[in-house]
Amino acid sequence: MALAQLMLRRIWSRLAQSLVLLGIVSMVGFSLLHLTPGGPLSQFTDSPGMTQADIERIERQLGLDQPLPLQYLRWAGNLVVGDWGRSYRDDAPVLSVIAGRMGQTFKLMLAASLIAMTLGLLLGVFGALRQHGRFDRGATLATMVILSIPTFWFGLLVIYVFSQRLGWIPAGNAAPVGDSGWLVALHHLLGPAFVLGLVNTAVWSRYMRSAVLECLGQDYVRTARAKGVAPWRVVVRHVLRNAWLPMIALLGLELPSLLGGALVTETVFTWPGMGRLFYDSIANRDYPVILGMLTFSAILVILGNLLADLLYGLADPRLRRR
Amino acid sequence: MTTKDTTAPLLEIRDLAVHFPTPGGAVRAVNGVSYTLRAGETLGIVGESGSGKSVHVLALLGLLAARGGAGAIVSGSVRFEGQELIGRDEPALRALRGRRIGVVFQDPMSSLNPVLTVGEQIAEALTSHGLGRAAATRRALELLELVGIREPQRRARDYPHQFSGGMRQRVMIAIGIACEPKLLIADEPTTALDVTVQAQVLDLMRDLRKKLGMAMIWITHDMGVVAGIAETVQVMYGGRILERGPVRAVFHDTRNAYTLGLLQSLPGAAGAAHRSRLTSIPGQPPDMTRPPPGDPFAPRNRFATPRCFEEVPPLAQVPDGAPGHLVAAWYDLRAALAAEAAA
Ligand SMILES: Nc1ncnc2c1ncn2[C@@H]1O[C@H](COP(=O)(O)OP(=O)(O)O)[C@@H](O)[C@H]1O
Ligand SMILES: [Mg+2]
C-alpha cells in the first residue's frame, strides 16, 4: 500500500533528524558536565585522604586527562554499542542501573497520563460546550490553582492529608519489600499518580477547552448542524475529531514536562524510579550515571516527539498525502 | 397535511429582525424583513456584504443560537409549509434542516469537515434523517454522480482537500440536495469560485432545480448571477429590503438608487445599459450598531430627500410598475434620472 510506503519514508527522515538532534544534545550535556566547577572528578577530590598522585592515577584510568572532544567521541562510540560506562558507586553498568529504575517511572507516567487525558478531555470539552457557565468557571479556577502550586508542595499536601490524616494511601515507596500483589502496587501508585495526573490534567484541560472552542466556531460545524445532525454527534464526530488533532502534538510537547514532573513526584513519594536515581546520583556525584540519565531522557523525549509526529500524520488526512 | 391550501406560500417571513447584543451596543443585523416564496420559485437576494443576508438565513434555520457568545435576539415570524419556525424547539428544527430545507454555504473549503471523507459527509445528511448506513452510502454515490463528479466510487473516499474549489462546491451542493428538500438556500455559493467554474455551478443548479422541482433562495452580491438564475430578485441593505420584484422589472425599471448602484457596478454588457462608465457605489455600508434613522442608504444616495434621513420608507408596490414590483424609497428615481438627463 502506498500509505505504508509514505509512512516509512516519513519515519526514516524524522529518525535521521532525531539522530542529529540527539548528537547535539549529548554533546552539550557532556561538555556542560565536564565544565562544571569540580568536574567529574569532584567526588574523588573532595574525599579526604586522596593524594594528588591518586587523583592523577584515577584521572588517567578514566581517560579524563585526554582532550574533551576525544573523550566525547570515545564516550559516544561506546554509547552506540551499548556501553554506557559504569557507576562510580558500585561499578554496575549504567545502562542496567537505568533499566532497573525506568519501569517504575514509566508506570507512574502512564498512570498519570491516563488520568490527565481522561479528566482533561472531559473538563475541557464540557467547559467549552458551556463556555463561562458555572462548570466552566469552576474548572478554570481549579486548573489555575493546581498550575500555580509547585508539584513537590502539592505532593507533600496530598501525603499530609490522604496519608497522615486520613490514612487512605501509603506515604511512599512502590510496595513493601517482598509483597508483589498488584492490588498493593496499585494502592501505592495512587498517591503519586494522582498528584502527577492532576498537574497534567490542568494542562490538558486548558488546551482541550481552547481547541474545542475553536472547532465549535468553524464553518463545518455550522454545515453539520444545517444538515440536521444530532447535537451529540456534532460534538463527537465534527468537533472532537478535529479538536484532538492538536492534542496528539501536545502529547509529544508535554513529554519533557511530564518526565520532569515524574522525577519531582518520585522524590516526594520516595518512588523507586529514575527520579530518585537522578537525585541520589547528583548527591553522590556519580557522574557516569548522571550523564547516562541525561542521554536517556533526551532519547526518550526525542522518541516521544517522533511518535507523536507520526501519529499526527496518521490522524490528519491532510498530512497523509505528502 | 391533508388540507393543504394550494395558494399557501412555501415560505412566509413577517417582520423578521435579528439583533446581536455586543459590548459595543446591539448590532442590528436584520430589521424587519418580510417576503414570501412560492413552491418551485427561485428568489435571488442581492446586497453588499454586511446587508444581513446570511444572518437572516441562519435565523430562519435556527442556527444562530448555539454559536457561542450571548446569542442573538430574533423576533418576527417565519412560516415554512404553514408551520412557525421562530421559537420552535431544536429537535423540530433539526428534523427540518437538511431534509425539507437544504443549505449550501459560501466557502466550500471551510464548510466541509477536513477529517471526514466526502462520502461520509454526504451520507451523514441522509443518516441524520433516518436512512440506513448502507443505503445512505449508496445514495451518496448517486448524488456525487448527479452533481457531476466523475468516478464517484473512488472520489467518495477522498477528503475535501483533495478536491478543487469547484468540485468542493459540487460536494456541498450534493449535501444540500441529499434529501431532496422543498427549499434549497444557497448563500453565495459561487463567490469563492472563478468565473468559468461559477458558470458551471450555475448550470448545475438550474439543472437540479428542474429535476427536483425545489424552490431556491440564491444569495449573492452579484446582480449578474441573479439575472442568470432567479425569477424574483430582492435587494437588501442595512438589514432591510429596498426593492423587490420580477427580475425583468427590477433590472429595466429600477426604482431604488441602491439597486441602480449595484447594476451600474456590473462589468460587461449587463451593466453597460445602466451607466456610461464602470462605477462602484461610493461610501461605506452603515455601522449596524448605529444605523441611520431613516432610509439606510440615504447617506450614500445622491437622490436622497430630507425625508429619507428621518423616516424609514415602507416597502410598497410601485404604483405604475409591474405587479409584485415593490420599492422602499421616498424619492422618485425615474423622475430624478429624467431630470438629470435633461439638465
Ligand atoms: N454573531 C454575530 N455577532 C455580531 N454581529 C454579527 C454576527 N453575525 C453577523 N453580524 C453582523 O451582522 C451584519 C450582517 O451580516 P451578514 O448577514 O453576514 O451580511 P451578509 O449580507 O454579507 O451576509 C454585519 O454587520 C455583521 O457584522
Ligand atoms: Mg453573507
XYZ file of C-alpha atoms and ligand atoms in Angstrom:
693
model
C 0.000 0.000 0.000
C 1.201 3.474 -0.856
C 0.312 4.769 2.576
C 2.687 2.351 4.292
C 5.494 3.395 1.964
C 4.870 7.053 2.643
C 4.842 6.439 6.360
C 8.083 4.534 6.144
C 9.745 7.383 4.283
C 8.456 9.798 6.848
C 9.772 7.690 9.684
C 13.232 7.497 8.139
C 13.545 11.187 7.525
C 12.324 12.047 11.015
C 14.646 9.446 12.502
C 17.620 10.985 10.710
C 16.672 14.410 12.036
C 16.310 12.959 15.516
C 19.784 11.421 15.421
C 21.335 14.768 14.552
C 19.402 16.354 17.386
C 20.497 13.643 19.787
C 24.115 14.187 18.799
C 23.851 17.883 19.592
C 22.039 17.318 22.879
C 24.547 14.746 24.087
C 27.466 16.974 23.114
C 26.069 19.895 25.035
C 25.272 17.753 28.060
C 28.700 16.169 28.002
C 30.523 19.488 27.775
C 28.400 21.120 30.451
C 29.075 18.374 32.959
C 32.791 18.494 32.257
C 32.903 22.232 32.667
C 31.011 22.385 35.954
C 33.109 23.521 38.910
C 34.899 20.483 40.258
C 34.190 18.494 37.127
C 33.647 14.763 37.028
C 36.430 14.154 39.499
C 34.901 16.202 42.307
C 33.708 13.056 44.037
C 37.335 11.982 44.454
C 38.977 15.336 45.024
C 36.582 16.086 47.863
C 37.299 12.770 49.623
C 39.732 13.149 52.495
C 42.932 11.173 52.273
C 43.272 11.360 48.484
C 46.721 12.464 47.336
C 47.384 14.351 44.147
C 49.044 11.208 42.766
C 45.947 9.133 43.492
C 43.790 11.610 41.659
C 46.047 11.719 38.633
C 46.037 7.933 38.517
C 42.236 7.839 38.593
C 42.122 10.583 36.005
C 44.306 8.540 33.700
C 42.352 5.362 34.419
C 39.078 7.045 33.499
C 40.610 8.759 30.473
C 39.818 12.181 31.878
C 43.286 13.510 31.020
C 42.567 13.400 27.300
C 41.230 16.337 25.241
C 37.476 16.860 25.650
C 36.459 16.145 22.015
C 38.344 12.878 22.150
C 36.686 11.950 25.424
C 33.291 12.741 23.913
C 33.940 10.634 20.825
C 35.019 7.682 22.907
C 32.025 8.028 25.201
C 29.609 8.433 22.285
C 31.142 5.495 20.443
C 30.702 3.277 23.467
C 27.174 4.597 23.895
C 26.217 3.354 20.451
C 27.417 -0.168 21.156
C 25.563 -0.227 24.482
C 28.447 0.508 26.828
C 27.242 3.484 28.829
C 30.017 3.317 31.361
C 29.938 2.167 34.982
C 28.597 3.771 38.112
C 31.313 5.245 40.365
C 29.373 3.979 43.320
C 29.044 0.229 42.797
C 30.645 -0.272 39.396
C 27.348 -1.513 37.919
C 26.827 -0.822 34.193
C 24.950 2.497 33.809
C 22.508 1.043 31.309
C 21.379 -1.684 33.674
C 21.160 0.784 36.561
C 18.791 2.904 34.482
C 16.931 -0.109 33.123
C 16.305 -1.263 36.665
C 14.561 2.009 37.502
C 12.774 3.088 34.342
C 9.917 0.575 34.682
C 8.644 2.313 37.820
C 8.918 5.735 36.192
C 7.062 4.586 33.072
C 4.351 3.072 35.240
C 3.901 6.390 37.029
C 3.959 8.407 33.815
C 1.461 6.119 32.138
C -0.963 6.155 35.059
C -0.685 9.939 35.354
C -1.200 10.368 31.608
C -4.316 8.220 31.637
C -5.746 10.312 34.463
C -4.708 13.555 32.782
C -6.070 12.682 29.362
C -9.399 11.366 30.607
C -10.063 14.140 33.099
C -8.527 16.829 30.899
C -10.649 15.789 27.943
C -13.859 15.766 29.969
C -13.148 19.055 31.746
C -12.062 20.766 28.535
C -14.974 19.533 26.438
C -17.728 20.230 28.943
C -16.198 23.569 29.865
C -16.096 24.632 26.226
C -19.636 23.448 25.477
C -20.958 25.681 28.254
C -18.403 28.441 27.973
C -18.446 30.775 31.005
C -21.024 28.557 32.685
C -20.760 27.528 36.319
C -18.922 24.297 35.491
C -16.518 26.076 33.155
C -15.674 28.757 35.696
C -15.172 26.168 38.438
C -12.908 24.065 36.244
C -10.916 27.103 35.141
C -10.364 28.180 38.738
C -9.357 24.669 39.818
C -6.837 24.277 36.991
C -5.355 27.704 37.727
C -4.889 26.771 41.379
C -3.257 23.442 40.543
C -0.983 25.014 37.929
C 0.201 27.659 40.351
C 1.144 25.192 43.129
C 4.641 23.694 42.833
C 4.434 19.936 42.269
C 6.553 18.995 45.290
C 4.407 21.131 47.578
C 1.225 19.658 46.132
C 2.718 16.182 46.679
C 3.530 16.949 50.313
C -0.002 18.266 50.822
C -1.506 15.075 49.398
C 0.737 12.958 51.620
C -0.214 15.015 54.662
C -3.972 14.877 54.037
C -4.521 11.455 52.499
C -1.739 9.540 54.187
C -1.008 11.211 57.548
C -4.506 12.420 58.443
C -6.886 10.092 56.621
C -4.613 7.093 56.220
C -6.092 6.205 52.833
C -2.819 5.790 50.975
C 0.731 4.802 51.888
C 3.130 7.696 52.410
C 5.637 6.458 49.870
C 7.545 3.673 48.115
C 6.245 1.345 45.431
C 5.387 -1.602 47.660
C 6.651 -3.143 50.887
C 9.631 -5.406 50.336
C 8.539 -8.909 49.404
C 4.929 -8.008 48.652
C 4.253 -8.258 44.947
C 0.458 -8.301 44.793
C -0.911 -5.989 42.086
C -3.524 -4.524 44.402
C -0.840 -3.425 46.828
C 1.161 -1.987 43.950
C -1.889 -0.095 42.709
C -2.544 1.242 46.189
C 0.978 2.637 46.353
C 0.677 4.069 42.869
C -2.482 6.004 43.778
C -0.829 8.961 45.530
C 1.976 9.818 43.082
C -0.182 9.080 40.011
C -2.918 11.336 41.374
C -0.503 14.215 42.036
C 1.288 13.967 38.695
C -2.009 13.272 36.929
C -3.808 16.311 38.316
C -0.975 18.638 37.414
C -1.154 17.383 33.838
C -4.961 17.380 33.842
C -4.779 21.115 34.327
C -2.566 21.468 31.260
C -4.652 19.113 29.119
C -7.990 20.635 30.010
C -6.761 24.145 29.144
C -5.589 23.016 25.718
C -8.645 20.859 25.117
C -11.004 23.658 26.048
C -9.469 26.128 23.627
C -9.254 23.506 20.865
C -12.951 22.653 21.293
C -13.903 26.327 21.363
C -12.010 26.929 18.163
C -13.605 23.962 16.412
C -17.098 24.943 17.589
C -16.793 28.214 15.680
C -15.746 26.530 12.438
C -17.901 26.622 9.315
C -18.030 22.831 9.034
C -19.797 22.660 12.400
C -22.435 25.019 11.021
C -22.701 22.764 7.939
C -23.225 19.720 10.139
C -25.982 21.479 12.068
C -27.562 22.666 8.824
C -27.669 19.020 7.698
C -29.752 18.184 10.759
C -27.036 16.178 12.525
C -27.885 15.418 16.175
C -26.125 17.713 18.692
C -24.097 14.962 20.424
C -22.998 13.705 17.038
C -21.914 17.191 16.010
C -19.722 17.294 19.103
C -18.233 13.810 18.830
C -17.865 13.478 15.079
C -17.192 17.017 13.967
C -15.804 18.946 16.925
C -13.818 16.267 18.777
C -12.452 14.593 15.656
C -10.792 17.910 14.845
C -10.086 19.139 18.365
C -7.933 16.194 19.414
C -5.540 16.514 16.495
C -3.523 19.224 18.281
C -3.734 17.082 21.439
C -1.594 14.442 19.728
C 1.098 17.027 19.133
C 0.690 18.108 22.744
C 1.456 14.554 23.819
C 4.938 14.963 22.364
C 5.416 18.527 23.515
C 4.401 17.794 27.085
C 6.606 14.719 27.428
C 9.631 16.582 28.850
C 7.497 18.307 31.462
C 5.726 15.026 32.247
C 9.111 13.377 32.746
C 10.324 16.303 34.840
C 7.142 16.194 36.893
C 7.576 12.453 37.387
C 11.099 12.967 38.723
C 9.879 15.533 41.267
C 6.881 13.435 42.281
C 9.116 10.395 42.741
C 11.363 12.271 45.106
C 8.414 13.398 47.224
C 6.834 9.938 47.356
C 10.167 8.083 47.595
C 9.099 6.210 44.500
C 11.942 3.932 43.328
C 12.134 5.237 39.757
C 14.559 7.310 37.739
C 13.772 10.476 39.667
C 15.134 9.013 42.854
C 18.099 7.606 40.947
C 18.836 11.031 39.481
C 18.538 12.702 42.861
C 20.812 10.143 44.504
C 23.342 10.269 41.666
C 23.648 14.015 41.925
C 24.066 13.774 45.683
C 26.816 11.159 45.142
C 28.279 12.963 42.109
C 28.010 9.696 40.243
C 29.000 11.294 37.001
C 28.540 8.393 34.512
C 25.040 7.727 35.817
C 24.080 11.410 35.595
C 25.355 11.631 32.040
C 23.646 8.368 31.158
C 20.342 9.585 32.540
C 20.572 12.871 30.662
C 21.186 10.992 27.437
C 18.422 8.531 28.198
C 15.935 11.348 28.849
C 16.955 13.024 25.618
C 16.384 9.797 23.687
C 13.036 9.350 25.410
C 11.842 12.853 24.612
C 13.011 12.650 21.020
C 11.355 9.263 20.533
C 8.173 10.568 22.124
C 8.088 13.523 19.785
C 8.792 11.283 16.830
C 5.916 9.037 17.819
C 3.553 11.971 18.334
C 4.550 13.395 14.985
C 3.902 10.112 13.208
C 0.570 9.657 14.966
C -0.421 13.169 13.957
C 0.489 12.365 10.365
C -1.700 9.283 10.523
C -4.624 11.035 12.202
C -4.815 14.087 9.935
C -5.791 13.194 6.366
C -4.364 16.482 5.113
C -0.855 15.322 6.074
C -1.178 11.767 4.820
C -0.763 12.596 1.172
C 2.563 14.360 1.399
C -51.009 17.839 5.925
C -54.134 16.792 4.068
C -55.977 20.076 3.759
C -53.181 21.986 2.145
C -54.145 25.282 0.598
C -52.671 25.328 -2.889
C -52.174 29.082 -2.774
C -50.325 28.988 0.556
C -46.702 30.042 0.090
C -43.877 27.624 0.850
C -42.102 30.205 2.969
C -43.628 33.265 4.546
C -41.452 35.685 6.510
C -43.022 38.536 8.506
C -41.083 41.312 10.245
C -38.018 39.200 10.851
C -35.481 41.078 12.963
C -32.151 39.905 14.357
C -30.077 41.853 16.867
C -26.785 40.772 18.383
C -26.081 42.186 21.828
C -22.379 43.101 21.894
C -20.266 45.145 24.328
C -20.249 47.970 21.763
C -24.056 48.037 21.577
C -26.598 45.891 19.757
C -25.711 45.036 16.155
C -28.980 45.487 14.233
C -28.216 42.972 11.505
C -31.780 42.388 10.238
C -34.509 44.997 10.727
C -37.975 43.862 9.721
C -37.731 41.677 6.643
C -40.962 40.364 5.113
C -41.388 38.322 1.962
C -42.935 35.146 0.633
C -41.674 32.381 -1.587
C -43.863 30.055 -3.643
C -43.064 26.358 -4.100
C -40.657 25.962 -7.001
C -39.845 29.681 -7.156
C -36.263 30.933 -7.346
C -35.561 34.103 -5.421
C -32.300 35.963 -5.766
C -31.245 38.067 -2.787
C -28.614 40.702 -3.563
C -26.745 43.194 -1.441
C -23.253 44.235 -0.453
C -21.556 42.293 2.289
C -22.973 43.162 5.709
C -26.537 43.645 4.441
C -27.901 40.925 6.707
C -28.385 38.293 4.002
C -26.595 35.442 5.764
C -27.853 36.333 9.216
C -31.491 36.262 8.113
C -30.973 32.772 6.668
C -29.247 31.484 9.794
C -32.066 32.977 11.874
C -34.804 31.210 9.974
C -32.935 27.911 10.271
C -32.410 28.408 13.998
C -28.640 28.241 13.522
C -27.763 31.464 15.326
C -28.378 30.394 18.911
C -25.602 27.913 19.568
C -22.720 29.852 18.054
C -21.310 30.968 21.390
C -21.430 34.433 22.926
C -24.571 35.992 24.259
C -26.673 34.694 21.372
C -28.905 36.582 19.008
C -32.278 38.163 19.662
C -34.625 37.008 16.922
C -38.157 38.335 16.505
C -40.891 38.152 13.904
C -42.398 35.171 12.185
C -41.160 32.583 9.703
C -43.688 30.079 8.396
C -42.458 27.165 6.359
C -45.096 24.849 4.880
C -47.541 26.549 7.212
C -45.555 25.896 10.403
C -43.959 28.601 12.528
C -40.182 28.216 12.860
C -39.261 31.083 15.168
C -39.252 29.860 18.756
C -39.539 26.234 17.621
C -37.608 23.711 19.732
C -34.314 22.313 18.482
C -35.482 18.741 17.689
C -38.286 20.060 15.484
C -35.928 22.414 13.652
C -33.363 19.670 13.286
C -35.912 17.404 11.627
C -36.472 20.188 9.102
C -32.872 21.171 8.459
C -31.272 19.170 5.699
C -34.498 17.282 4.994
C -37.072 19.944 3.993
C -34.628 22.847 3.752
C -31.164 22.276 2.324
C -28.325 24.775 2.620
C -25.193 25.417 0.567
C -22.687 27.737 2.209
C -20.216 30.123 0.680
C -16.724 28.790 1.264
C -16.637 25.081 0.390
C -13.164 24.646 1.889
C -14.011 25.722 5.403
C -17.582 24.446 5.213
C -16.524 20.833 4.776
C -15.006 18.864 7.632
C -11.327 18.287 6.792
C -11.045 14.945 8.609
C -14.075 13.157 7.164
C -14.310 11.748 3.658
C -16.622 13.432 1.226
C -18.729 10.270 1.029
C -19.150 10.205 4.814
C -20.214 13.848 4.860
C -22.857 13.374 2.185
C -24.137 10.151 3.745
C -24.451 11.886 7.109
C -27.074 14.241 5.698
C -29.137 11.124 4.951
C -28.470 9.050 8.075
C -29.380 12.075 10.196
C -32.888 11.788 8.802
C -33.386 8.083 9.281
C -31.828 6.416 6.249
C -29.760 3.301 6.997
C -25.997 3.441 6.726
C -25.650 1.157 3.722
C -28.437 2.858 1.795
C -27.007 6.275 2.631
C -23.573 5.266 1.369
C -25.094 4.049 -1.900
C -27.193 7.193 -2.243
C -24.101 9.352 -1.627
C -22.513 7.837 -4.736
C -25.613 8.625 -6.795
C -25.540 12.184 -5.501
C -21.876 12.615 -6.403
C -22.722 11.449 -9.903
C -25.727 13.779 -10.016
C -23.612 16.844 -9.236
C -21.179 15.873 -11.957
C -18.271 14.281 -10.112
C -16.641 11.535 -12.131
C -15.634 8.184 -10.630
C -17.891 8.640 -7.589
C -16.828 5.256 -6.170
C -13.247 6.414 -5.824
C -13.909 10.071 -5.073
C -16.293 9.309 -2.209
C -13.307 8.036 -0.224
C -11.321 11.244 -0.778
C -11.067 14.118 1.688
C -12.113 17.708 0.921
C -8.541 18.924 0.435
C -8.173 16.503 -2.461
C -10.817 18.372 -4.485
C -10.628 21.628 -6.434
C -12.735 24.603 -5.320
C -15.427 23.966 -7.892
C -15.579 20.241 -7.115
C -15.818 21.004 -3.400
C -18.771 23.271 -4.059
C -20.400 20.441 -6.013
C -19.951 18.268 -2.926
C -21.601 20.982 -0.811
C -24.481 21.023 -3.291
C -24.772 17.231 -3.075
C -25.098 17.620 0.709
C -27.689 20.387 0.272
C -29.914 18.365 -2.052
C -29.301 14.946 -0.446
C -32.810 14.620 0.988
C -34.459 16.327 -1.997
C -35.586 19.349 0.034
C -38.522 21.563 -0.925
C -36.313 24.599 -0.440
C -32.622 24.995 -1.113
C -30.879 28.047 0.286
C -27.579 28.834 -1.403
C -25.587 31.528 0.423
C -23.087 32.977 -2.056
C -22.259 29.517 -3.403
C -20.162 30.826 -6.293
C -18.453 33.799 -4.655
C -15.256 31.890 -3.894
C -15.045 30.426 -7.415
C -13.531 31.792 -10.621
C -15.821 32.862 -13.461
C -15.688 29.674 -15.545
C -16.333 27.394 -12.608
C -19.037 29.786 -11.415
C -20.848 29.353 -14.737
C -20.602 25.551 -14.447
C -22.053 25.586 -10.949
C -24.894 27.859 -12.107
C -25.669 25.423 -14.935
C -25.691 22.547 -12.496
C -28.068 24.359 -10.163
C -30.502 25.250 -12.945
C -30.480 21.622 -13.993
C -31.005 20.275 -10.462
C -33.779 22.748 -9.746
C -35.691 21.400 -12.731
C -35.013 17.740 -11.830
C -36.011 18.080 -8.190
C -38.682 20.773 -8.530
C -37.434 22.660 -5.483
C -37.718 26.318 -4.580
C -34.459 28.184 -4.219
C -33.110 31.217 -2.425
C -29.915 32.274 -4.106
C -27.885 34.800 -2.150
C -25.187 36.788 -3.913
C -23.716 40.255 -4.138
C -23.531 39.961 -7.913
C -26.548 41.234 -9.881
C -25.248 39.395 -12.936
C -25.605 35.995 -11.265
C -29.180 36.803 -10.242
C -30.157 37.596 -13.827
C -28.969 34.146 -14.825
C -30.907 32.088 -12.299
C -33.726 33.886 -10.465
C -37.315 34.793 -11.349
C -37.667 37.229 -8.495
C -34.951 39.475 -7.136
C -34.818 41.155 -3.784
C -32.283 43.833 -2.910
C -31.197 44.049 0.727
C -29.275 46.771 2.522
C -28.843 47.591 6.196
C -30.945 44.592 7.178
C -33.933 45.784 5.100
C -35.440 45.033 1.698
C -35.090 48.116 -0.511
C -36.532 46.756 -3.720
C -38.133 43.545 -4.856
C -39.852 42.254 -7.956
C -39.643 40.177 -11.110
C -36.070 40.204 -12.445
C -37.116 41.968 -15.660
C -38.883 44.778 -13.783
C -36.107 45.374 -11.269
C -33.401 45.365 -13.946
C -35.165 47.527 -16.539
C -37.480 49.634 -14.432
C -35.200 50.197 -11.443
C -36.818 52.277 -8.677
C -34.256 52.268 -5.877
C -30.953 54.152 -6.042
C -29.139 51.313 -4.288
C -30.345 48.794 -6.876
C -29.197 51.183 -9.581
C -25.801 51.400 -7.916
C -25.478 47.606 -7.880
C -26.455 47.431 -11.551
C -24.018 50.172 -12.501
C -21.174 48.359 -10.833
C -21.772 45.299 -13.017
C -18.981 44.789 -15.524
C -19.735 43.922 -19.153
C -22.870 44.264 -21.230
C -25.271 43.684 -18.361
C -24.095 46.802 -16.595
C -23.485 48.914 -19.696
C -27.180 49.679 -20.146
C -27.220 51.386 -16.753
C -24.169 53.603 -16.931
C -21.691 55.453 -19.035
C -18.681 54.139 -17.088
C -17.981 51.391 -14.550
C -18.786 52.739 -11.113
C -18.855 51.223 -7.701
C -21.221 52.642 -5.111
C -19.392 55.437 -3.243
C -19.285 55.412 0.538
C -19.298 52.664 3.157
C -22.122 50.398 4.397
C -23.509 51.768 7.680
C -22.280 50.773 11.130
C -25.089 48.470 12.205
C -24.732 49.337 15.874
C -25.883 52.862 14.950
C -27.903 52.551 11.747
C -29.160 55.786 10.184
C -32.652 56.727 11.456
C -34.331 56.837 8.042
C -33.578 55.087 4.762
C -30.355 53.139 5.486
C -28.936 54.049 2.078
C -29.678 57.779 2.378
C -26.143 58.838 3.458
C -24.707 57.358 0.231
C -27.573 58.355 -2.036
C -27.283 61.447 -4.269
C -31.053 61.365 -4.838
C -31.893 61.392 -1.151
C -34.533 63.893 0.025
C -34.636 65.363 3.560
C -37.356 62.878 4.471
C -35.013 59.964 3.614
C -32.830 60.945 6.569
C -35.690 60.963 9.058
C -38.210 58.292 8.276
C -37.848 54.693 7.143
C -39.628 54.277 3.783
C -42.127 51.399 3.692
C -41.769 48.655 1.109
C -44.743 49.163 -1.212
C -45.976 48.310 -4.686
C -44.598 50.609 -7.396
C -47.813 52.459 -8.449
C -47.230 52.324 -12.192
C -44.894 49.308 -12.111
C -45.194 45.580 -12.833
C -47.330 43.556 -10.378
C -45.184 42.434 -7.459
C -42.587 45.138 -8.072
C -42.051 46.689 -4.627
C -39.782 49.528 -3.630
C -38.844 51.313 -0.416
C -37.949 54.907 -1.348
C -39.232 58.401 -0.578
C -37.722 59.803 -3.772
C -38.923 59.073 -7.338
C -35.871 57.575 -9.020
C -37.357 57.654 -12.533
C -38.235 61.340 -12.296
C -34.875 62.180 -10.741
C -32.976 60.388 -13.527
C -35.071 62.084 -16.205
C -34.395 65.487 -14.645
C -30.689 64.719 -14.530
C -30.651 63.699 -18.187
C -32.461 66.918 -19.160
C -30.018 69.112 -17.266
N -22.541 36.613 15.534
C -22.576 37.930 15.254
N -22.400 38.833 16.234
C -22.443 40.168 15.962
N -22.656 40.685 14.743
C -22.844 39.835 13.722
C -22.813 38.411 13.903
N -23.018 37.811 12.717
C -23.179 38.806 11.818
N -23.067 40.017 12.402
C -23.218 41.336 11.752
O -24.473 41.363 11.109
C -24.389 42.112 9.912
C -24.953 41.307 8.758
O -24.090 40.239 8.474
P -24.360 39.173 7.325
O -25.774 38.729 7.378
O -23.321 38.131 7.446
O -24.106 40.010 5.991
P -24.138 39.480 4.500
O -25.225 40.258 3.851
O -22.806 39.824 3.943
O -24.384 38.023 4.508
C -22.941 42.507 9.732
O -22.793 43.831 10.155
C -22.211 41.558 10.659
O -21.038 42.149 11.142
Mg -23.020 36.537 3.824
